[in-house]
Amino acid sequence: MRPWKLLVALLAAVSLLAAACGDDDGDDDAGTDTSSETTAEDASSTDALTVYSGRSEELVGPLLEQFTEETGIEVEVRYGDTAEMASLILTEGDNSPADVYYGQDAGALGALSNAGRLVELDDAILDLVPEGLRSADGTWVGTSGRSRVVVYNTDELAEEDLPDSILEYTDPEWSGRIGWAPTNGSFQAFVTALRVAEGEDAAREWLEGIVANDPVTFDGNSAIVEAVANGEVEVGFVNHYYLYRYLAEDADYPAANYLFPSDDPGGLVNVAGAGVLDTSDQQDEATQLVEFLLSEEAQRYFADETYEIPLVEGVEPAEGVPSVSEINIPDIDLGRIDDLEGTLALLTDVGAL
């Protein structure tokens, strides 16, 4: 494919990501890309490090200030939706002022990497994070993780009542008992991963089976967790951290997360992550920022603030949250889960959207 055709295709794909993921976990994903608007100040200084962030100012602003205090490197940040910021970099091309891209989703990182916009990071940085949670070509690294799980009502079900695979929820015995959010970006990323892991036919078959089971549709993950707890549905497909916000308020909250016992695609671990732009003239400073995001204090920050999973060995997750070593992570190249266009077409075709 000629370079300009590749760029057009990437822009189209990332624009679709923006359109669909603008509400990615937007119901309540503290610190994630819930806003579809760019809200930060102009990032045009030639002296400060320029960061395009898909993570919210509320979440990462204090952390970036800490980076400046420790290193003396000033940072200017342009905030927005993860996919919106990636699309902006592709549109700006060689004129982009961005030095660092910090996204909420591996798919957008993969889009930038596939466009050749990210430089290869040092092995010393890459080796801090397990393989599979960083790019295969070394151009970006995950900074925190979130696992797909099945949340279930503990008054109605026990862990042994649940299937060992997400694929088994197509069984008619689950008819009317499932909650899902097919418009949610995290769910769509899972479906894209399912297509990568199991193939197009298997992903279609699974979606058709779930639709046939008359799932109850919600706008986001929090609504699913609440519906599970109040008995409206018995199980729901969500990210792991939503439940912990309710458990922090009520230790007896009647819901629990189910982690798949094998490397099932239903247990996808997606990451927020960062990379250094190929057009940056401050690549050493940009690399320092990426390294800082993997420091103990930064990893501790995400664990405590969002219940996300720390990716660096030796940093424990928040109480009750599983560590990377406790999750059976499916072998899925996160850099390949950027085909949202195909996922949206599939979801529409099977009647989920």
GROMACS .gro file of C-alpha atoms in nm, residues 6-7 23 27 41-42 44 50 55 71 125 153 163 183 197 200-201 211 260-261 268 274 281 308 319 322:
model
   26
    6LEU     CA    1  -0.182   0.384   0.444
    7LEU     CA    2  -0.216   0.719   0.617
   23ASP     CA    3  -1.744   0.728   2.564
   27ASP     CA    4  -1.973   0.647   3.254
   41GLU     CA    5  -0.373   2.455   2.709
   42ASP     CA    6  -0.192   2.504   2.384
   44SER     CA    7   0.333   2.478   2.160
   50THR     CA    8   0.490   1.826   2.485
   55ARG     CA    9  -0.571   1.022   3.000
   71THR     CA   10   1.357   1.616   3.687
  125ILE     CA   11   1.249   0.032   2.981
  153ASN     CA   12  -2.413  -1.164   4.176
  163PRO     CA   13  -1.819  -2.118   3.270
  183THR     CA   14  -2.135   0.059   2.261
  197ALA     CA   15  -0.748  -1.460   1.881
  200GLU     CA   16  -1.367  -1.376   1.228
  201ASP     CA   17  -1.608  -1.670   1.208
  211VAL     CA   18  -2.754  -1.182   2.103
  260PHE     CA   19  -1.093  -1.701   3.382
  261PRO     CA   20  -0.881  -1.998   3.495
  268LEU     CA   21  -0.804  -0.982   2.783
  274ALA     CA   22   0.315   0.557   2.617
  281ASP     CA   23   1.362   1.683   1.913
  308GLU     CA   24  -0.564  -0.052   3.771
  319GLU     CA   25  -0.611  -0.477   4.807
  322PRO     CA   26  -0.518  -0.933   4.109
   0.00000   0.00000   0.00000
